[in-house]
JSON list of C-alpha atoms in Angstrom, two decimals:
[
{"chain": "X", "resi": 177, "resn": "GLU", "atom": "CA", "xyz": [162.69, 158.93, 140.92]},
{"chain": "X", "resi": 178, "resn": "LEU", "atom": "CA", "xyz": [162.16, 155.59, 142.70]},
{"chain": "X", "resi": 179, "resn": "ALA", "atom": "CA", "xyz": [165.41, 156.06, 144.65]},
{"chain": "X", "resi": 180, "resn": "GLU", "atom": "CA", "xyz": [163.61, 158.09, 147.30]},
{"chain": "X", "resi": 181, "resn": "TYR", "atom": "CA", "xyz": [161.35, 155.14, 148.21]},
{"chain": "X", "resi": 182, "resn": "PRO", "atom": "CA", "xyz": [163.39, 152.52, 150.13]},
{"chain": "X", "resi": 183, "resn": "TRP", "atom": "CA", "xyz": [160.69, 149.82, 149.85]},
{"chain": "X", "resi": 184, "resn": "LEU", "atom": "CA", "xyz": [161.05, 149.98, 146.06]},
{"chain": "X", "resi": 185, "resn": "ALA", "atom": "CA", "xyz": [164.84, 149.43, 146.10]},
{"chain": "X", "resi": 186, "resn": "PRO", "atom": "CA", "xyz": [164.54, 145.74, 145.09]},
{"chain": "X", "resi": 187, "resn": "PHE", "atom": "CA", "xyz": [162.70, 146.80, 141.93]},
{"chain": "X", "resi": 188, "resn": "ARG", "atom": "CA", "xyz": [165.14, 149.37, 140.56]},
{"chain": "X", "resi": 189, "resn": "ALA", "atom": "CA", "xyz": [166.95, 146.76, 138.46]},
{"chain": "X", "resi": 190, "resn": "VAL", "atom": "CA", "xyz": [164.61, 144.90, 136.13]},
{"chain": "X", "resi": 191, "resn": "PRO", "atom": "CA", "xyz": [165.78, 141.31, 135.61]},
{"chain": "X", "resi": 192, "resn": "ASP", "atom": "CA", "xyz": [166.21, 139.92, 132.09]},
{"chain": "X", "resi": 193, "resn": "ASP", "atom": "CA", "xyz": [163.12, 137.73, 132.44]},
{"chain": "X", "resi": 194, "resn": "ALA", "atom": "CA", "xyz": [160.84, 140.66, 133.38]},
{"chain": "X", "resi": 195, "resn": "SER", "atom": "CA", "xyz": [159.46, 143.85, 131.89]},
{"chain": "X", "resi": 196, "resn": "PRO", "atom": "CA", "xyz": [158.75, 147.07, 133.76]},
{"chain": "X", "resi": 197, "resn": "PRO", "atom": "CA", "xyz": [155.13, 148.25, 133.91]},
{"chain": "X", "resi": 198, "resn": "LEU", "atom": "CA", "xyz": [154.06, 150.33, 130.92]},
{"chain": "X", "resi": 199, "resn": "ALA", "atom": "CA", "xyz": [152.53, 152.84, 133.34]},
{"chain": "X", "resi": 200, "resn": "MET", "atom": "CA", "xyz": [152.64, 153.14, 137.12]},
{"chain": "X", "resi": 201, "resn": "SER", "atom": "CA", "xyz": [151.89, 156.06, 139.41]},
{"chain": "X", "resi": 202, "resn": "LEU", "atom": "CA", "xyz": [154.50, 157.20, 141.91]},
{"chain": "X", "resi": 203, "resn": "PRO", "atom": "CA", "xyz": [153.94, 156.45, 145.59]},
{"chain": "X", "resi": 204, "resn": "PRO", "atom": "CA", "xyz": [151.76, 159.07, 147.29]},
{"chain": "X", "resi": 205, "resn": "ALA", "atom": "CA", "xyz": [153.47, 161.87, 149.19]},
{"chain": "X", "resi": 206, "resn": "ASP", "atom": "CA", "xyz": [152.30, 160.46, 152.54]},
{"chain": "X", "resi": 207, "resn": "ALA", "atom": "CA", "xyz": [153.64, 156.93, 151.93]},
{"chain": "X", "resi": 208, "resn": "VAL", "atom": "CA", "xyz": [156.32, 155.91, 154.42]},
{"chain": "X", "resi": 209, "resn": "GLY", "atom": "CA", "xyz": [156.65, 152.23, 153.56]},
{"chain": "X", "resi": 210, "resn": "SER", "atom": "CA", "xyz": [154.90, 149.11, 152.36]},
{"chain": "X", "resi": 211, "resn": "TYR", "atom": "CA", "xyz": [153.67, 145.95, 154.01]},
{"chain": "X", "resi": 212, "resn": "GLY", "atom": "CA", "xyz": [154.58, 144.28, 150.72]},
{"chain": "X", "resi": 213, "resn": "ALA", "atom": "CA", "xyz": [157.94, 142.74, 151.66]},
{"chain": "X", "resi": 214, "resn": "GLY", "atom": "CA", "xyz": [156.33, 141.01, 154.62]},
{"chain": "X", "resi": 215, "resn": "ALA", "atom": "CA", "xyz": [153.39, 139.87, 152.48]},
{"chain": "X", "resi": 216, "resn": "VAL", "atom": "CA", "xyz": [155.74, 138.48, 149.81]},
{"chain": "X", "resi": 217, "resn": "ALA", "atom": "CA", "xyz": [157.76, 136.60, 152.43]},
{"chain": "X", "resi": 218, "resn": "TRP", "atom": "CA", "xyz": [154.58, 135.19, 154.05]},
{"chain": "X", "resi": 219, "resn": "ILE", "atom": "CA", "xyz": [153.09, 134.13, 150.70]},
{"chain": "X", "resi": 220, "resn": "GLU", "atom": "CA", "xyz": [156.29, 132.40, 149.61]},
{"chain": "X", "resi": 221, "resn": "ARG", "atom": "CA", "xyz": [156.71, 130.70, 153.00]},
{"chain": "X", "resi": 222, "resn": "THR", "atom": "CA", "xyz": [153.13, 129.49, 153.42]},
{"chain": "X", "resi": 223, "resn": "GLN", "atom": "CA", "xyz": [151.82, 129.05, 149.87]},
{"chain": "X", "resi": 224, "resn": "ARG", "atom": "CA", "xyz": [155.17, 127.91, 148.42]},
{"chain": "X", "resi": 225, "resn": "PRO", "atom": "CA", "xyz": [155.28, 129.79, 145.11]},
{"chain": "X", "resi": 226, "resn": "THR", "atom": "CA", "xyz": [158.42, 131.61, 144.09]},
{"chain": "X", "resi": 227, "resn": "LEU", "atom": "CA", "xyz": [156.99, 134.94, 143.05]},
{"chain": "X", "resi": 228, "resn": "ARG", "atom": "CA", "xyz": [158.41, 136.65, 139.99]},
{"chain": "X", "resi": 229, "resn": "TRP", "atom": "CA", "xyz": [159.72, 140.22, 139.97]},
{"chain": "X", "resi": 230, "resn": "GLY", "atom": "CA", "xyz": [156.47, 141.64, 138.53]},
{"chain": "X", "resi": 231, "resn": "GLN", "atom": "CA", "xyz": [154.31, 139.72, 141.01]},
{"chain": "X", "resi": 232, "resn": "ARG", "atom": "CA", "xyz": [156.35, 141.06, 143.93]},
{"chain": "X", "resi": 233, "resn": "LEU", "atom": "CA", "xyz": [156.10, 144.63, 142.61]},
{"chain": "X", "resi": 234, "resn": "ALA", "atom": "CA", "xyz": [152.33, 144.21, 142.19]},
{"chain": "X", "resi": 235, "resn": "ILE", "atom": "CA", "xyz": [152.11, 143.19, 145.86]},
{"chain": "X", "resi": 236, "resn": "VAL", "atom": "CA", "xyz": [154.40, 145.89, 147.26]},
{"chain": "X", "resi": 237, "resn": "ARG", "atom": "CA", "xyz": [152.78, 148.89, 145.56]},
{"chain": "X", "resi": 238, "resn": "PRO", "atom": "CA", "xyz": [149.13, 148.43, 146.70]},
{"chain": "X", "resi": 239, "resn": "LEU", "atom": "CA", "xyz": [150.33, 147.77, 150.27]},
{"chain": "X", "resi": 240, "resn": "GLU", "atom": "CA", "xyz": [152.04, 151.15, 150.65]},
{"chain": "X", "resi": 241, "resn": "HIS", "atom": "CA", "xyz": [151.07, 152.72, 153.94]},
{"chain": "X", "resi": 242, "resn": "ARG", "atom": "CA", "xyz": [151.12, 155.98, 155.84]},
{"chain": "X", "resi": 243, "resn": "GLN", "atom": "CA", "xyz": [152.86, 156.75, 159.13]},
{"chain": "X", "resi": 244, "resn": "ASP", "atom": "CA", "xyz": [149.75, 155.67, 161.07]},
{"chain": "X", "resi": 245, "resn": "GLY", "atom": "CA", "xyz": [149.79, 152.27, 159.29]},
{"chain": "X", "resi": 246, "resn": "SER", "atom": "CA", "xyz": [146.74, 152.92, 157.10]},
{"chain": "X", "resi": 247, "resn": "LEU", "atom": "CA", "xyz": [146.96, 151.94, 153.45]},
{"chain": "X", "resi": 248, "resn": "CYS", "atom": "CA", "xyz": [147.56, 154.77, 150.97]},
{"chain": "X", "resi": 249, "resn": "HIS", "atom": "CA", "xyz": [145.66, 153.30, 148.03]},
{"chain": "X", "resi": 250, "resn": "ARG", "atom": "CA", "xyz": [141.90, 153.00, 148.23]},
{"chain": "X", "resi": 251, "resn": "VAL", "atom": "CA", "xyz": [141.58, 151.78, 144.63]},
{"chain": "X", "resi": 252, "resn": "VAL", "atom": "CA", "xyz": [144.15, 149.89, 142.59]},
{"chain": "X", "resi": 253, "resn": "VAL", "atom": "CA", "xyz": [143.57, 149.21, 138.90]},
{"chain": "X", "resi": 254, "resn": "GLU", "atom": "CA", "xyz": [145.81, 146.66, 137.24]},
{"chain": "X", "resi": 255, "resn": "SER", "atom": "CA", "xyz": [145.99, 145.29, 133.76]},
{"chain": "X", "resi": 256, "resn": "CYS", "atom": "CA", "xyz": [148.21, 142.43, 132.74]},
{"chain": "X", "resi": 257, "resn": "PRO", "atom": "CA", "xyz": [148.25, 139.70, 130.11]},
{"chain": "X", "resi": 258, "resn": "ARG", "atom": "CA", "xyz": [147.22, 136.11, 130.71]},
{"chain": "X", "resi": 259, "resn": "ARG", "atom": "CA", "xyz": [149.77, 133.93, 132.49]},
{"chain": "X", "resi": 260, "resn": "ALA", "atom": "CA", "xyz": [151.27, 136.92, 134.34]},
{"chain": "X", "resi": 261, "resn": "GLY", "atom": "CA", "xyz": [150.67, 135.30, 137.74]},
{"chain": "X", "resi": 262, "resn": "LYS", "atom": "CA", "xyz": [147.71, 137.43, 138.83]},
{"chain": "X", "resi": 263, "resn": "SER", "atom": "CA", "xyz": [145.72, 134.50, 140.25]},
{"chain": "X", "resi": 264, "resn": "VAL", "atom": "CA", "xyz": [148.59, 133.33, 142.46]},
{"chain": "X", "resi": 265, "resn": "ARG", "atom": "CA", "xyz": [149.12, 136.88, 143.66]},
{"chain": "X", "resi": 266, "resn": "VAL", "atom": "CA", "xyz": [145.44, 137.60, 144.31]},
{"chain": "X", "resi": 267, "resn": "ARG", "atom": "CA", "xyz": [145.12, 134.34, 146.28]},
{"chain": "X", "resi": 268, "resn": "GLY", "atom": "CA", "xyz": [148.23, 135.15, 148.29]},
{"chain": "X", "resi": 269, "resn": "ILE", "atom": "CA", "xyz": [147.16, 138.69, 149.18]},
{"chain": "X", "resi": 270, "resn": "ALA", "atom": "CA", "xyz": [143.65, 137.58, 150.18]},
{"chain": "X", "resi": 271, "resn": "LEU", "atom": "CA", "xyz": [145.05, 134.92, 152.52]},
{"chain": "X", "resi": 272, "resn": "TRP", "atom": "CA", "xyz": [147.76, 137.24, 153.85]},
{"chain": "X", "resi": 273, "resn": "ARG", "atom": "CA", "xyz": [145.19, 139.92, 154.74]},
{"chain": "X", "resi": 274, "resn": "MET", "atom": "CA", "xyz": [143.05, 137.32, 156.54]},
{"chain": "X", "resi": 275, "resn": "ALA", "atom": "CA", "xyz": [146.11, 136.13, 158.48]},
{"chain": "X", "resi": 276, "resn": "HIS", "atom": "CA", "xyz": [147.14, 139.69, 159.48]},
{"chain": "X", "resi": 277, "resn": "PRO", "atom": "CA", "xyz": [143.99, 141.62, 160.46]},
{"chain": "X", "resi": 278, "resn": "GLN", "atom": "CA", "xyz": [145.88, 143.39, 163.24]},
{"chain": "X", "resi": 279, "resn": "LEU", "atom": "CA", "xyz": [147.72, 145.47, 160.61]},
{"chain": "X", "resi": 280, "resn": "PHE", "atom": "CA", "xyz": [144.39, 146.90, 159.49]},
{"chain": "X", "resi": 281, "resn": "GLY", "atom": "CA", "xyz": [142.74, 147.25, 162.88]},
{"chain": "X", "resi": 282, "resn": "GLU", "atom": "CA", "xyz": [139.65, 145.26, 161.94]},
{"chain": "X", "resi": 283, "resn": "THR", "atom": "CA", "xyz": [138.37, 141.85, 160.94]},
{"chain": "X", "resi": 284, "resn": "GLN", "atom": "CA", "xyz": [139.06, 141.28, 157.25]},
{"chain": "X", "resi": 285, "resn": "THR", "atom": "CA", "xyz": [136.21, 140.58, 154.85]},
{"chain": "X", "resi": 286, "resn": "VAL", "atom": "CA", "xyz": [137.56, 139.89, 151.38]},
{"chain": "X", "resi": 287, "resn": "ILE", "atom": "CA", "xyz": [134.87, 140.02, 148.71]},
{"chain": "X", "resi": 288, "resn": "HIS", "atom": "CA", "xyz": [135.89, 138.50, 145.37]},
{"chain": "X", "resi": 289, "resn": "THR", "atom": "CA", "xyz": [133.68, 138.93, 142.32]},
{"chain": "X", "resi": 290, "resn": "GLY", "atom": "CA", "xyz": [134.23, 139.20, 138.63]},
{"chain": "X", "resi": 291, "resn": "SER", "atom": "CA", "xyz": [133.11, 138.65, 135.10]},
{"chain": "X", "resi": 292, "resn": "ASP", "atom": "CA", "xyz": [132.87, 134.91, 135.67]},
{"chain": "X", "resi": 293, "resn": "VAL", "atom": "CA", "xyz": [132.29, 133.57, 139.18]},
{"chain": "X", "resi": 294, "resn": "ALA", "atom": "CA", "xyz": [133.78, 130.23, 138.12]},
{"chain": "X", "resi": 295, "resn": "ILE", "atom": "CA", "xyz": [137.19, 131.89, 137.61]},
{"chain": "X", "resi": 296, "resn": "CYS", "atom": "CA", "xyz": [136.95, 133.60, 141.00]},
{"chain": "X", "resi": 297, "resn": "ARG", "atom": "CA", "xyz": [136.11, 130.23, 142.54]},
{"chain": "X", "resi": 298, "resn": "GLU", "atom": "CA", "xyz": [139.10, 128.66, 140.79]},
{"chain": "X", "resi": 299, "resn": "ILE", "atom": "CA", "xyz": [141.43, 131.25, 142.28]},
{"chain": "X", "resi": 300, "resn": "GLN", "atom": "CA", "xyz": [140.04, 130.63, 145.77]},
{"chain": "X", "resi": 301, "resn": "ARG", "atom": "CA", "xyz": [140.04, 126.85, 145.24]},
{"chain": "X", "resi": 302, "resn": "GLY", "atom": "CA", "xyz": [143.82, 126.92, 145.16]},
{"chain": "X", "resi": 303, "resn": "SER", "atom": "CA", "xyz": [143.77, 127.89, 148.84]},
{"chain": "X", "resi": 304, "resn": "TRP", "atom": "CA", "xyz": [141.28, 125.34, 150.15]},
{"chain": "X", "resi": 305, "resn": "ARG", "atom": "CA", "xyz": [143.62, 122.48, 151.06]},
{"chain": "X", "resi": 306, "resn": "TRP", "atom": "CA", "xyz": [146.14, 124.81, 152.74]},
{"chain": "X", "resi": 307, "resn": "ALA", "atom": "CA", "xyz": [143.38, 126.67, 154.60]},
{"chain": "X", "resi": 308, "resn": "GLU", "atom": "CA", "xyz": [141.91, 123.45, 156.04]},
{"chain": "X", "resi": 309, "resn": "GLU", "atom": "CA", "xyz": [145.01, 121.33, 156.61]},
{"chain": "X", "resi": 310, "resn": "VAL", "atom": "CA", "xyz": [147.68, 123.87, 157.55]},
{"chain": "X", "resi": 311, "resn": "ALA", "atom": "CA", "xyz": [145.87, 126.95, 158.85]},
{"chain": "X", "resi": 312, "resn": "ALA", "atom": "CA", "xyz": [142.91, 125.04, 160.38]},
{"chain": "X", "resi": 313, "resn": "TRP", "atom": "CA", "xyz": [140.49, 127.49, 158.77]},
{"chain": "X", "resi": 314, "resn": "THR", "atom": "CA", "xyz": [136.96, 126.61, 157.63]},
{"chain": "X", "resi": 315, "resn": "VAL", "atom": "CA", "xyz": [136.22, 126.19, 153.93]},
{"chain": "X", "resi": 316, "resn": "CYS", "atom": "CA", "xyz": [132.76, 126.18, 152.32]},
{"chain": "X", "resi": 317, "resn": "ARG", "atom": "CA", "xyz": [132.71, 124.85, 148.77]},
{"chain": "X", "resi": 318, "resn": "ALA", "atom": "CA", "xyz": [128.97, 125.07, 148.11]},
{"chain": "X", "resi": 319, "resn": "ASN", "atom": "CA", "xyz": [128.04, 126.74, 144.85]},
{"chain": "X", "resi": 320, "resn": "GLY", "atom": "CA", "xyz": [127.28, 130.41, 145.53]},
{"chain": "X", "resi": 321, "resn": "LYS", "atom": "CA", "xyz": [128.51, 130.16, 149.12]},
{"chain": "X", "resi": 322, "resn": "GLU", "atom": "CA", "xyz": [132.25, 129.69, 148.53]},
{"chain": "X", "resi": 323, "resn": "ALA", "atom": "CA", "xyz": [134.15, 130.97, 151.55]},
{"chain": "X", "resi": 324, "resn": "VAL", "atom": "CA", "xyz": [137.32, 130.61, 153.55]},
{"chain": "X", "resi": 325, "resn": "GLU", "atom": "CA", "xyz": [137.06, 131.71, 157.20]},
{"chain": "X", "resi": 326, "resn": "THR", "atom": "CA", "xyz": [139.53, 132.01, 160.07]},
{"chain": "X", "resi": 327, "resn": "PRO", "atom": "CA", "xyz": [138.56, 131.08, 163.63]},
{"chain": "X", "resi": 328, "resn": "ASP", "atom": "CA", "xyz": [138.49, 134.83, 164.40]},
{"chain": "X", "resi": 329, "resn": "GLY", "atom": "CA", "xyz": [135.93, 135.56, 161.67]},
{"chain": "X", "resi": 330, "resn": "ASP", "atom": "CA", "xyz": [138.13, 136.91, 158.87]},
{"chain": "X", "resi": 331, "resn": "ARG", "atom": "CA", "xyz": [136.56, 135.76, 155.59]},
{"chain": "X", "resi": 332, "resn": "TRP", "atom": "CA", "xyz": [137.22, 135.50, 151.87]},
{"chain": "X", "resi": 333, "resn": "LEU", "atom": "CA", "xyz": [133.91, 135.25, 150.02]},
{"chain": "X", "resi": 334, "resn": "VAL", "atom": "CA", "xyz": [133.44, 134.54, 146.31]},
{"chain": "X", "resi": 335, "resn": "ARG", "atom": "CA", "xyz": [130.21, 136.08, 145.09]},
{"chain": "X", "resi": 336, "resn": "ALA", "atom": "CA", "xyz": [128.47, 136.76, 141.79]},
{"chain": "X", "resi": 337, "resn": "GLN", "atom": "CA", "xyz": [128.20, 140.35, 140.60]},
{"chain": "X", "resi": 338, "resn": "LEU", "atom": "CA", "xyz": [124.64, 140.71, 141.83]},
{"chain": "X", "resi": 339, "resn": "ALA", "atom": "CA", "xyz": [125.39, 139.07, 145.20]},
{"chain": "X", "resi": 340, "resn": "VAL", "atom": "CA", "xyz": [127.98, 141.45, 146.67]},
{"chain": "X", "resi": 341, "resn": "TYR", "atom": "CA", "xyz": [125.57, 143.93, 148.22]},
{"chain": "X", "resi": 342, "resn": "GLY", "atom": "CA", "xyz": [125.25, 144.30, 151.98]},
{"chain": "X", "resi": 343, "resn": "TYR", "atom": "CA", "xyz": [128.70, 143.06, 152.95]},
{"chain": "X", "resi": 344, "resn": "ASP", "atom": "CA", "xyz": [131.19, 145.11, 154.93]},
{"chain": "X", "resi": 345, "resn": "CYS", "atom": "CA", "xyz": [134.14, 144.79, 152.56]},
{"chain": "X", "resi": 346, "resn": "THR", "atom": "CA", "xyz": [137.70, 145.49, 153.72]},
{"chain": "X", "resi": 347, "resn": "PHE", "atom": "CA", "xyz": [139.38, 144.16, 150.56]},
{"chain": "X", "resi": 348, "resn": "GLY", "atom": "CA", "xyz": [137.43, 143.94, 147.33]},
{"chain": "X", "resi": 349, "resn": "ILE", "atom": "CA", "xyz": [138.68, 142.02, 144.32]},
{"chain": "X", "resi": 350, "resn": "VAL", "atom": "CA", "xyz": [137.06, 142.52, 140.92]},
{"chain": "X", "resi": 351, "resn": "ASP", "atom": "CA", "xyz": [138.36, 140.01, 138.39]},
{"chain": "X", "resi": 352, "resn": "GLU", "atom": "CA", "xyz": [138.04, 140.72, 134.66]},
{"chain": "X", "resi": 353, "resn": "ALA", "atom": "CA", "xyz": [136.54, 144.12, 135.49]},
{"chain": "X", "resi": 354, "resn": "TRP", "atom": "CA", "xyz": [135.97, 144.93, 131.82]},
{"chain": "X", "resi": 355, "resn": "ASN", "atom": "CA", "xyz": [132.83, 142.78, 132.05]},
{"chain": "X", "resi": 356, "resn": "VAL", "atom": "CA", "xyz": [131.63, 143.80, 135.52]},
{"chain": "X", "resi": 357, "resn": "LYS", "atom": "CA", "xyz": [128.85, 146.31, 136.03]},
{"chain": "X", "resi": 358, "resn": "PRO", "atom": "CA", "xyz": [130.10, 149.62, 137.49]},
{"chain": "X", "resi": 359, "resn": "ASP", "atom": "CA", "xyz": [127.42, 149.47, 140.21]},
{"chain": "X", "resi": 360, "resn": "THR", "atom": "CA", "xyz": [128.95, 146.21, 141.43]},
{"chain": "X", "resi": 361, "resn": "VAL", "atom": "CA", "xyz": [132.32, 147.88, 141.84]},
{"chain": "X", "resi": 362, "resn": "ASP", "atom": "CA", "xyz": [130.82, 150.95, 143.54]}
]
């Protein structure tokens, strides 16, 4: 069935060192492509990881878009084991969105919360040196105020579960959602 979606062509053959998802919905009927290939290329070029097959797939699918350029998926729920590369991928997508707000037609505000704010901070921490030294973005490391910000005002904020209210969120990340209050996600 995936043959009718050209952006999924690189994922039709599962390499020996990978496993296909146990469950995955098909692309929506109005999907015409994905920003994923561009995001993967940008992440690998700027952040320097070599993303694995499953990481690339998990970037391509949520970035499927309609003819007008708007994203198809409002909510994406993922589950994967430890050491599957989620942190590298989450960091890469957050930075990529901040670097490409024109694709979304608005300033990007990434809100990152989770079961343990220290883990969210650790994921963001991996971007701090690059953000300051390469991208010339501003980084705030203060406890409870962790943020990465572009000169144009795109931001990635790490916040505790009870501190996410009142923000205009364009990309929300909920880490370890099994231990996050539903009201936080809503």
